[in-house]
XYZ file of C-alpha atoms in Angstrom:
576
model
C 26.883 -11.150 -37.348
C 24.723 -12.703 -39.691
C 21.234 -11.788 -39.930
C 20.091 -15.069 -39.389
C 22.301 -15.403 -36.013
C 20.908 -12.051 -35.062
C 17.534 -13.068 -35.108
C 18.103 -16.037 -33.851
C 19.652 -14.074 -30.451
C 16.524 -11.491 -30.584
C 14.182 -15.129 -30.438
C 15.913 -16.839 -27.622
C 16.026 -13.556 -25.582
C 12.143 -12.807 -26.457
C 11.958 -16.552 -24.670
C 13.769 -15.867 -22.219
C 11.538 -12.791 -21.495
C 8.592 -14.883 -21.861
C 9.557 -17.072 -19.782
C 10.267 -14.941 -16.765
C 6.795 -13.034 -17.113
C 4.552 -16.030 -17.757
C 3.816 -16.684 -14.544
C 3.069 -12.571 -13.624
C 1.153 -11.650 -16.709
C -2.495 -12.079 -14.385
C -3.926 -9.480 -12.377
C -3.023 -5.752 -12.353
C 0.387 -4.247 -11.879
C 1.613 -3.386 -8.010
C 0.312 -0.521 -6.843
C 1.847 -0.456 -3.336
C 4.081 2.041 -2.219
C 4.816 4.853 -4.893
C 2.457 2.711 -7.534
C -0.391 4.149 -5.999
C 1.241 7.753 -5.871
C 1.329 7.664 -9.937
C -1.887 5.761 -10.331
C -4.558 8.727 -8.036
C -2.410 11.419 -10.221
C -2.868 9.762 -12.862
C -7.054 9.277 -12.483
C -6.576 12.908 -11.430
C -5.298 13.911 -14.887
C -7.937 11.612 -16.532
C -10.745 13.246 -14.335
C -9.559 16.672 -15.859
C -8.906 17.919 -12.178
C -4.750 19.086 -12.741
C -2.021 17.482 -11.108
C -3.657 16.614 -7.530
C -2.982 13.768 -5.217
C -6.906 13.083 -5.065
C -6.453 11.243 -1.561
C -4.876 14.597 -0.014
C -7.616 15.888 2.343
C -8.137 19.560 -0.225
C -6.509 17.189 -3.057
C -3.507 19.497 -3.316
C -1.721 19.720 -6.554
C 1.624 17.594 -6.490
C 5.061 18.763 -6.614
C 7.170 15.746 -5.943
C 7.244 13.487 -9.641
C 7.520 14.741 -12.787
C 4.075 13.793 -14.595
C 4.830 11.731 -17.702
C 4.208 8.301 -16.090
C 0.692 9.787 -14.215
C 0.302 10.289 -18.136
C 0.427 7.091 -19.581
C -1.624 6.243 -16.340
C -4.529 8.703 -18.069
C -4.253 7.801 -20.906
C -5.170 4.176 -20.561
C -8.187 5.178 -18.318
C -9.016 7.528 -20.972
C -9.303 4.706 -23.420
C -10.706 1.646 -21.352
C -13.077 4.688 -19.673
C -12.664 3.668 -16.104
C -10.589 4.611 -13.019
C -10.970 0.927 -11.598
C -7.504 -0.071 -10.292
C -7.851 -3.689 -10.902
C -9.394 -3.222 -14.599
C -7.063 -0.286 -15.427
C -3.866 -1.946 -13.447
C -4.105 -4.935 -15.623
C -3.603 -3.630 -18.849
C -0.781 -1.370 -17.452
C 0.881 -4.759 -16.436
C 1.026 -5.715 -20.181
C 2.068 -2.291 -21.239
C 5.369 -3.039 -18.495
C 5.731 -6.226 -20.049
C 5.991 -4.824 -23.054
C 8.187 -2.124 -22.362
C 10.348 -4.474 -20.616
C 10.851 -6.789 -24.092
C 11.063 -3.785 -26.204
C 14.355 -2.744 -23.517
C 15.578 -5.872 -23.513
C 16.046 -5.957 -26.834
C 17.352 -2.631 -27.345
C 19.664 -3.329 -24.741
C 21.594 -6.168 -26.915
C 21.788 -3.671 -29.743
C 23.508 -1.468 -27.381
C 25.766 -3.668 -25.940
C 26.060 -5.217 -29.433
C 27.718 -2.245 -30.602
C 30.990 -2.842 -28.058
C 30.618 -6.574 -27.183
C 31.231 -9.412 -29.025
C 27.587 -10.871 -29.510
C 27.828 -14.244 -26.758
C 29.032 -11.550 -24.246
C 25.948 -9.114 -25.431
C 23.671 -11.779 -25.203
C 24.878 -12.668 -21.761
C 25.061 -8.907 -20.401
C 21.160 -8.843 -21.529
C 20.640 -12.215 -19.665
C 21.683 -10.638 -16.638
C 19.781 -7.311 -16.568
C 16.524 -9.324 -17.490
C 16.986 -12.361 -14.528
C 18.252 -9.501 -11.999
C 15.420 -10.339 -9.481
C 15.005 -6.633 -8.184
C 14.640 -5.559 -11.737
C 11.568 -8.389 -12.302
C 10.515 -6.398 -9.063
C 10.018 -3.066 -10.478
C 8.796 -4.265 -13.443
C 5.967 -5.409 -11.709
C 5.264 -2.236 -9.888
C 3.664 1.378 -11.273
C 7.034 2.722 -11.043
C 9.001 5.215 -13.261
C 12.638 3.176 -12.939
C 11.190 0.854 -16.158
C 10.185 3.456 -18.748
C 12.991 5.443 -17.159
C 15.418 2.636 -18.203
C 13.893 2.393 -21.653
C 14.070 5.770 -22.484
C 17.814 5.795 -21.384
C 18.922 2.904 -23.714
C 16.748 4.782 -26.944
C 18.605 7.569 -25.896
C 21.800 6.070 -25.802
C 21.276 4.237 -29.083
C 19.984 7.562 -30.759
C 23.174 9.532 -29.822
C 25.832 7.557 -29.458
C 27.755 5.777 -32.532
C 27.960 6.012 -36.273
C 24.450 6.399 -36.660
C 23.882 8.920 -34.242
C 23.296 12.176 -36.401
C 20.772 10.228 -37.957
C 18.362 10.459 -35.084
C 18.319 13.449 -33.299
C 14.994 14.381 -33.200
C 14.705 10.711 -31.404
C 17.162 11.788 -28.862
C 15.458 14.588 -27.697
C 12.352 13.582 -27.229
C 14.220 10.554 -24.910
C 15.615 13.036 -23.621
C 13.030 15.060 -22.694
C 10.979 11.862 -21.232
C 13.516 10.593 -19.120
C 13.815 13.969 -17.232
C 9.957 13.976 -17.509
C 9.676 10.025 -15.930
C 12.054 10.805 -13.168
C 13.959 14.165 -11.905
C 17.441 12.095 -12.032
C 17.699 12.437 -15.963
C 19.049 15.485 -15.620
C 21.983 13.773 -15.855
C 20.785 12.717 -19.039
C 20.219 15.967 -20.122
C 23.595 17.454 -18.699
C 25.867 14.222 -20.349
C 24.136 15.262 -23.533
C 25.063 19.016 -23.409
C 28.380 17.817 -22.103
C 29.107 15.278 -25.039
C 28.664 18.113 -27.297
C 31.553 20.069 -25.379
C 33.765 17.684 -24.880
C 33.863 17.225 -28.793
C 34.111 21.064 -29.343
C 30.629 21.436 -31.307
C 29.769 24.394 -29.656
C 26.592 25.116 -31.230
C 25.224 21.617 -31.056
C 26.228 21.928 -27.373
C 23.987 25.389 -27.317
C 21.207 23.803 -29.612
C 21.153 21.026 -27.062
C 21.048 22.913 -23.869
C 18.469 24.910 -24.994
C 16.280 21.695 -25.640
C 17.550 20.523 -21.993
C 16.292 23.668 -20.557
C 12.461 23.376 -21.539
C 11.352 20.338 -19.708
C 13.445 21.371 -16.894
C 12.464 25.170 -16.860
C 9.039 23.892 -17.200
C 8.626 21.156 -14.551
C 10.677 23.734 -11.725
C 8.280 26.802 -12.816
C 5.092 24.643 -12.094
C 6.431 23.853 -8.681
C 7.606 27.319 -7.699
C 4.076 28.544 -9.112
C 2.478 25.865 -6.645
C 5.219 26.458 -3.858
C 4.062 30.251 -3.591
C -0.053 29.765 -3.697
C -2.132 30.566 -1.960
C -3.252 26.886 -0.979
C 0.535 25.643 -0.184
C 0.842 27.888 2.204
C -2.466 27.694 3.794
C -2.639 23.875 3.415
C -5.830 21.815 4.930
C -4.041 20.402 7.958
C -1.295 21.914 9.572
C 1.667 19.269 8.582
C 0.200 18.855 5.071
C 3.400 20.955 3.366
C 5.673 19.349 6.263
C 9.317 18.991 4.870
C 9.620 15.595 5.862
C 6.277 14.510 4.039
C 7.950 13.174 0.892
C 4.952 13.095 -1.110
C 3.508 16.183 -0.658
C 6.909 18.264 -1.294
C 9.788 18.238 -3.637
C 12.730 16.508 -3.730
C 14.326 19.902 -2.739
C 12.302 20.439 0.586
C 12.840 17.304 1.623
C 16.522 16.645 0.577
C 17.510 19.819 2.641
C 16.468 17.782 6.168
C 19.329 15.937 7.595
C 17.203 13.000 8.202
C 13.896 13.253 6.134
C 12.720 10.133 8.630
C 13.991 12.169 11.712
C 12.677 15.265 11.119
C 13.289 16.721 14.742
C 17.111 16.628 13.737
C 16.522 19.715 11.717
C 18.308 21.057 8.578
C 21.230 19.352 6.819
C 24.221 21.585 7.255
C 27.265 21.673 4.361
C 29.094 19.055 6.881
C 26.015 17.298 6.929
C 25.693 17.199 2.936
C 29.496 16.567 3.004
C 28.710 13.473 4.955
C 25.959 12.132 3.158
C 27.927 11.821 -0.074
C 31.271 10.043 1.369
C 29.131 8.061 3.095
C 27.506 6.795 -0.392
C 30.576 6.541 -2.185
C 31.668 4.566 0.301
C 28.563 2.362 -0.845
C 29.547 2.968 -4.296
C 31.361 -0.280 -5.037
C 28.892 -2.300 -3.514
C 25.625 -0.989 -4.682
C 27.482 -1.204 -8.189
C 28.020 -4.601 -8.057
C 24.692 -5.200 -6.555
C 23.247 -3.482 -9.570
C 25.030 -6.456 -12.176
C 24.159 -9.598 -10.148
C 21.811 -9.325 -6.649
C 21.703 -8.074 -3.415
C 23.911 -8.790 -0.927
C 21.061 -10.361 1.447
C 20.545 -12.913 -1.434
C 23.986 -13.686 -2.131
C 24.506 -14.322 1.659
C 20.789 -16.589 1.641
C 22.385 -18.725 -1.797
C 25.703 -18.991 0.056
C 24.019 -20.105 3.039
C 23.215 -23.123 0.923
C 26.449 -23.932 0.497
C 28.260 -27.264 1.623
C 30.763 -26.900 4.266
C 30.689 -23.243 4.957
C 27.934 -23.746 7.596
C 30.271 -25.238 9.439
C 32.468 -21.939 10.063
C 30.595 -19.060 12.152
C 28.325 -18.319 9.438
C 26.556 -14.992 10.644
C 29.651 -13.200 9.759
C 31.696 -15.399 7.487
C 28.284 -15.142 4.844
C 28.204 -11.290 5.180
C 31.898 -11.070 4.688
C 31.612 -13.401 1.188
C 28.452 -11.791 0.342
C 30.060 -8.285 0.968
C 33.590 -9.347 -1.129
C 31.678 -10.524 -3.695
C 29.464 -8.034 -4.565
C 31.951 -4.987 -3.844
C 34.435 -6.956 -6.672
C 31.896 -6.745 -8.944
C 31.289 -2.899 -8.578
C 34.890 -1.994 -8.553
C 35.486 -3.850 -11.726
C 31.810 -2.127 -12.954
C 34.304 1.529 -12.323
C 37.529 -0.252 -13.914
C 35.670 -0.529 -16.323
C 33.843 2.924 -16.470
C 37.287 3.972 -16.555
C 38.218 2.416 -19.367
C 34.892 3.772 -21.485
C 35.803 7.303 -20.511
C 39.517 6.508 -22.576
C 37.048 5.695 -25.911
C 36.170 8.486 -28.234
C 32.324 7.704 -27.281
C 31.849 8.753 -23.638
C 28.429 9.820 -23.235
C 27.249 6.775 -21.469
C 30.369 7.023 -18.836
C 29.368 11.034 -18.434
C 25.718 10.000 -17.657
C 26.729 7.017 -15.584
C 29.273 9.571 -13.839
C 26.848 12.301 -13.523
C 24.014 9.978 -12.538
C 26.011 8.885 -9.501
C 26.545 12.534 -8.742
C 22.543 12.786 -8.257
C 22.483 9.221 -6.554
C 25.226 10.126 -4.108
C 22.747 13.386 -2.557
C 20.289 11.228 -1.537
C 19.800 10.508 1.916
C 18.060 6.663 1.593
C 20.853 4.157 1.420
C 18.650 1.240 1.133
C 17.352 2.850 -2.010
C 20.494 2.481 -3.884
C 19.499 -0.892 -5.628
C 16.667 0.911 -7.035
C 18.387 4.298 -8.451
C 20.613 1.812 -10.027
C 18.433 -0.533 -11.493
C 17.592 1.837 -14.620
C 21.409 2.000 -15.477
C 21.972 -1.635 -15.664
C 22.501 -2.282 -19.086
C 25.513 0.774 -19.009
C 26.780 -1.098 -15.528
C 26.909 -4.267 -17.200
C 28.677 -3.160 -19.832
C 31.379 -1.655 -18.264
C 32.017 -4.995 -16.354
C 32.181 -6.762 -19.701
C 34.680 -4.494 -21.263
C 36.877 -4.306 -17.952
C 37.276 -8.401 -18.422
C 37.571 -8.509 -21.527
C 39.801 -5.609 -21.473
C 42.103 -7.910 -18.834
C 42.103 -11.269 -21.088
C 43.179 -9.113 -24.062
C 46.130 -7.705 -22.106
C 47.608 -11.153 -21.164
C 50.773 -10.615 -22.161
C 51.933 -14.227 -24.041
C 55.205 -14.275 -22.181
C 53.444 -14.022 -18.654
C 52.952 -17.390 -16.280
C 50.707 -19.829 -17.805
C 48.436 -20.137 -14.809
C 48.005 -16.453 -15.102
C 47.559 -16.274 -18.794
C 44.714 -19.173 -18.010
C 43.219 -17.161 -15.679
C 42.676 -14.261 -17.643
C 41.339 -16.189 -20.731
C 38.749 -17.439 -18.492
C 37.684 -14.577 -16.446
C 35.107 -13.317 -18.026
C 33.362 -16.246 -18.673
C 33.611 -17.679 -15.609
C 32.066 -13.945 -13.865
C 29.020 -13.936 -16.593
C 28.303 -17.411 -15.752
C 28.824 -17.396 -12.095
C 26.511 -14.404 -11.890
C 23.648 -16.164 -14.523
C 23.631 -18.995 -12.053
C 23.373 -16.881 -9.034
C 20.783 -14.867 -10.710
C 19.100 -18.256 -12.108
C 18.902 -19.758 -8.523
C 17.770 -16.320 -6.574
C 14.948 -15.932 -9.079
C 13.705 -19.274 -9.281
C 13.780 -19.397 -4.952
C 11.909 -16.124 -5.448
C 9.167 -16.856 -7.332
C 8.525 -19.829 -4.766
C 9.181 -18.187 -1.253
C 9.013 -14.172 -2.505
C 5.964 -14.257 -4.517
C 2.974 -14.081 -2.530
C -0.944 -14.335 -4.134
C -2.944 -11.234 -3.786
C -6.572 -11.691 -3.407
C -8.923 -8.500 -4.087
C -12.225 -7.905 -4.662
C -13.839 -5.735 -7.421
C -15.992 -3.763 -7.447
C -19.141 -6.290 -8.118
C -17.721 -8.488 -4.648
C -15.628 -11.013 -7.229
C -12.903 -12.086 -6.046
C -9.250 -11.396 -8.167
C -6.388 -13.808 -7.839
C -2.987 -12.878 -8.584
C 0.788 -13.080 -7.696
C 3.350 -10.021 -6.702
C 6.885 -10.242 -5.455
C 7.839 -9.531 -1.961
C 3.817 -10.081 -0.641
C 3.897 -11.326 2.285
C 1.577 -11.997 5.402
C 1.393 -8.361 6.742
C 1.067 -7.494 3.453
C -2.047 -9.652 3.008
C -2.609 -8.654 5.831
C -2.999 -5.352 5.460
C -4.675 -5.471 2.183
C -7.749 -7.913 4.457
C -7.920 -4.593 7.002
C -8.475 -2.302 4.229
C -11.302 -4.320 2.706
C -12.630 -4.385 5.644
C -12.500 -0.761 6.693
C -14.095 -0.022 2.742
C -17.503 -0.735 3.614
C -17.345 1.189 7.138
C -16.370 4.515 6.116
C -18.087 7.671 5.891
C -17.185 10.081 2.571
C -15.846 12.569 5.460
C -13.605 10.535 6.799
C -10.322 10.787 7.168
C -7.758 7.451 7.600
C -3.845 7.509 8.287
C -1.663 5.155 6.934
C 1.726 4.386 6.041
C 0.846 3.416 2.302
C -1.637 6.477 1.867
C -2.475 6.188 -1.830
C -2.801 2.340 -1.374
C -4.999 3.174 1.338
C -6.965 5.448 -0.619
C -7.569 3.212 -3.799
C -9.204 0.360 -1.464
C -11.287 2.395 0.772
C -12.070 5.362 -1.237
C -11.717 7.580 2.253
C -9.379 10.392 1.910
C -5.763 9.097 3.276
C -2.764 11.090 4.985
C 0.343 10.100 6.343
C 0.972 10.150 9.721
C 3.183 12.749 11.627
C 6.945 11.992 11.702
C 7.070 13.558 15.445
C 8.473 11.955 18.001
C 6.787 13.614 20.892
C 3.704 11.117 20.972
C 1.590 14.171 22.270
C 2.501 16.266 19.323
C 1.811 13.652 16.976
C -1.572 13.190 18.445
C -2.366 16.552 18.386
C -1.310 16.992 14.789
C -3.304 14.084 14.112
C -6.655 15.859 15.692
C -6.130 19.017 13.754
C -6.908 16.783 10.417
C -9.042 15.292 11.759
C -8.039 11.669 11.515
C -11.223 8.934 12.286
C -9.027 6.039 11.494
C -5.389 4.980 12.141
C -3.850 2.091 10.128
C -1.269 0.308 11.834
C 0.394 -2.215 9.161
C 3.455 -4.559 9.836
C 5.018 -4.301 6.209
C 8.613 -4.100 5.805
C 8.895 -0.743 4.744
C 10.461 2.388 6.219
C 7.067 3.931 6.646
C 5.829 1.683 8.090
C 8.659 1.081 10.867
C 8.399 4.825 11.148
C 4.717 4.500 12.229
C 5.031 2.082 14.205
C 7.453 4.222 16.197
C 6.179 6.932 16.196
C 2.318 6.317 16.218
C 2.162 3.428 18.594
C 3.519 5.730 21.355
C 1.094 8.175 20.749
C -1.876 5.332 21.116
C -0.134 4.519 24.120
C -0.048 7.815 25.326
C -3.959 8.400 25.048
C -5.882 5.219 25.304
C -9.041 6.774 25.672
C -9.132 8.719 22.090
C -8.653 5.886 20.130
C -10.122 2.167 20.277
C -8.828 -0.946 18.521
C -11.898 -1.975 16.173
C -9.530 -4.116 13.813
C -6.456 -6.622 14.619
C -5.368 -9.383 12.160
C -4.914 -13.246 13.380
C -0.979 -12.406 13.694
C -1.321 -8.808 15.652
C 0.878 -7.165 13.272
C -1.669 -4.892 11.547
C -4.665 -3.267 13.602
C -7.287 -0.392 12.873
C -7.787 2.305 15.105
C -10.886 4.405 15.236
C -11.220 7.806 17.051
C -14.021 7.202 20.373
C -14.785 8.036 23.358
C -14.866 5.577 25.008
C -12.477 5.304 28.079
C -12.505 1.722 29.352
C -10.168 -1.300 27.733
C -12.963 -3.269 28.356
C -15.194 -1.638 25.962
C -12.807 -1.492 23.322
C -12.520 -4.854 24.057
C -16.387 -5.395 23.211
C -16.382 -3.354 20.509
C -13.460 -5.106 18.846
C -14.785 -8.485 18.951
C -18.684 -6.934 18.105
C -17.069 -5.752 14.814
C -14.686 -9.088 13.424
């Protein structure tokens, strides 16, 4: 390409980029769900009190993330010298943004490098208007820098140019293991590159840079694992397995069902079960991964003329289900076809990446774990079609040789229109405004995907709960960091028992003076409802409903005495 065409493609995709952030560059970033996780580490780190998940009743030191993103969390309350969420959270917003340009960009280099440039172009388009990856954009969440630091990587060891750079590489290296524990695969397709080309002692040299951020990160949590303080924790459940947070991926991998704790260990069967069972998913998460989810394709479908006419509840899965899984199996055609090249590091840390992907217990996670790899995923696809309208052999039917001229065309712009219609229906039915208040009573407007009503909600219950709580109390929530960066009060998550007097008495030996009852869609959340509710049910007299939204789907519980509905009743209606 000419230079001028090249920067002409690098201008129209930082407009593109523009113009899909515009309307999200207010506010701070979303600290919901695992945002908040990163953000109290990180304020712990700034605070010069270790690796602690400040809202943890003792603040125990966390073994779950690796720490590079509670870092950068640090280090920009280090230099704006506050711990405020919504100050703090808005320049992290603008350091996403950024980060998502500067992969964007590096992304067409990438794909630049095996695509002819309208198809690279187009493979970027895709990645940056996938709606689920505007989603985690948007939220303090390793799968962005994760993604980032993959595609350096990638660009640093892989092609012509790669001996060049490879002090680069493994410091990407090093970060991506240190941003999330599934770059080992990074780490292990880089020592395994070496190999396959028979440079044994780059393939040493490499594995023993691999080894130090590893060895390091797994000897701080066996040093934690065998304190004094893990196993003498401040509530009894505090170190359960199946509380994600506040154990490592190991401990709570090893449960059959981490939400079902009562099911006990995962057996070899069991493990043998989990992964078919994701392969199985393969295909379709794959080709979920390169265009949307299959809930959105069935919505956009919906939309359709004519096919509501045909019984639609099944016939819209069934399109939805075809059309995503064809994707995905052309995304492993065309993995296939990489691993033929001389340059197969990205299919070995695709391939090896899976591997990690397919031990993990959370199905509806998949979309996420594969968001990061996108820019790999969508290359493969492109190669795989291109691949087939190269191979059209002249002498073949016409309408065949058509067809494969066309294919790849018509896929890239089938799934940019898809893509084009999901996000635009997003932004006006999925994006919610969030209204907080800092710290001076002001009130801060803002917009985040997927907020809903419980989820404003919610956010209204824990405003309200701020000013009412002592500095020894204790609350339980589903969204415990969330909880803990509105309130201030020291947060747990609630017991995954489902005995409702077990869960109550767990809940006693905290002590918990406030129960959170939220009606997000999150698995949490549906957990606590389950699980919690029961236990309210089960002891009316210990707990008294001080707190219920307009809708009933998110209440606040407070720990009395008081016996009679009809007090709680009063007391309810005394407090709103």
């Amino acid at each position: 390409m000419r230079r001028s065409t090249r920067s002409l493609a690098f201008l129209a995709l930082l407009a593109l980029i523009v113009a899909v952030w515009l309307p999200r560059l207010r506010g701070p970033i979303d600290l919901r769900w695992d945002g908040g996780v990163y953000y109290v580490l990180g304020t712990a780190l700034a605070q010069g009190q270790g690796y602690r998940l400040l809202n943890e009743p003792g603040e125990i030191e966390a073994v779950q993330y690796p720490p590079l993103l509670p870092a950068i969390v640090a280090l920009h309350q280090l230099v704006l010298g506050t711990s405020d969420p919504l100050v703090v959270g808005h320049w992290l917003r603008l350091t996403f943004f950024l980060m998502f340009a500067v992969h964007a960009l590096s992304s067409y280099v990438l794909l630049r490098r095996f695509l002819p440039s309208g198809y690279a172009f187009a493979g970027v388009a895709v990645c940056v208007l996938h709606l689920f990856t505007m989603f985690l954009s948007d939220l303090l969440s390793a799968e962005l820098p994760f993604a980032l630091a993959s595609v350096l990587f990638v660009l640093w060891s892989a092609g012509p140019r790669a001996r060049s750079h490879p002090v680069a590489a493994a410091v990407c290296a090093t970060c991506a293991y240190l941003l999330r524990t599934a770059g080992i695969a990074l780490l292990i397709a880089w020592v395994g590159d070496s190999l396959v080309r028979r440079e044994f002692k780059l393939a040493a040299l490499r594995c023993a840079i691999a080894m130090l951020p590893v060895v390091g990160w797994q000897a701080y949590v066996a040093e934690v694992q065998a304190g004094a303080s893990y196993a003498a924790p401040a509530y009894s459940y505090q170190r359960a397995d199946y509380l994600f947070y506040n154990v490592s991926y190991g401990t709570n991998l090893a449960l059959r069902d981490p939400y079902r704790p009562e099911l006990g260990k995962a057996s070899p069967a069991d493990l043998g079960w989990r992964v078919l069972g994701n392969l199985i998913r393969l295909p379709r998460s794959l080709g979920e991964a390169v265009s949307a989810s299959r809930g959105r394709w069935q919505a956009l479908l919906a939309r359709v003329p004519g096919l509501r006419a045909v019984a639609w509840e099944r016939s819209g899965l069934a399109l939805a289900t075809a059309a995503v899984a064809f994707l995905g199996l052309v995304v492993l055609v065309g993995l296939a076809l990489h691993l033929a090249r001389p340059e197969r590091l990205i299919a070995l840390y695709v391939l090896l990446y899976a591997g990690t992907v397919c031990l993990t217990p959370w199905p509806l996670q998949l979309k996420r774990y594969w968001s990061p790899l996108a820019p790999f995923l969508v290359l493969f696809l492109l190669q795989c079609l291109l691949s087939v309208r190269s191979r059209a052999w002249p002498g073949g039917p016409v309408l065949i040789r058509a067809i494969a001229r066309m294919l790849p065309a018509t896929v890239v712009c089938v799934v940019l229109m898809v893509q084009t219609f999901i996000v635009l229906d997003a932004y006006r039915t999925s994006s919610g405004e969030v209204v907080l208040h800092d710290r001076r009573g002001s009130p801060v407007r803002f917009r985040l995907f997927f907020y809903t009503r419980p989820d404003r909600e919610l956010d209204e219950a824990l405003e309200w709960l701020r000013p009412r709580v002592r500095p020894a109390d204790v609350v339980a929530a589903a969204m415990p960091h969330w909880t803990y960066l509105l309130t201030g009060a020291k947060t747990v998550m609630p017991p995954f028992e489902a005995d409702p007097q077990e869960a109550g008495a767990l809940l006693d030996g905290v002590p918990v003076e406030y129960i959170v009852l939220d009606g997000t869609d999150v698995d949490i959340a549906h957990l606590m409802r389950r699980s919690t509710v029961e236990m309210l049910r089960a002891a009316p007299a210990r707990w008294t409903a001080i707190y219920k939204s307009s809708s009933g789907e998110v209440a606040v519980y407070e720990r009395s005495a008081e016996p009679t509905e009809s007090a709680a009743t009063g007391r309810a209606t005394a407090d709103r």
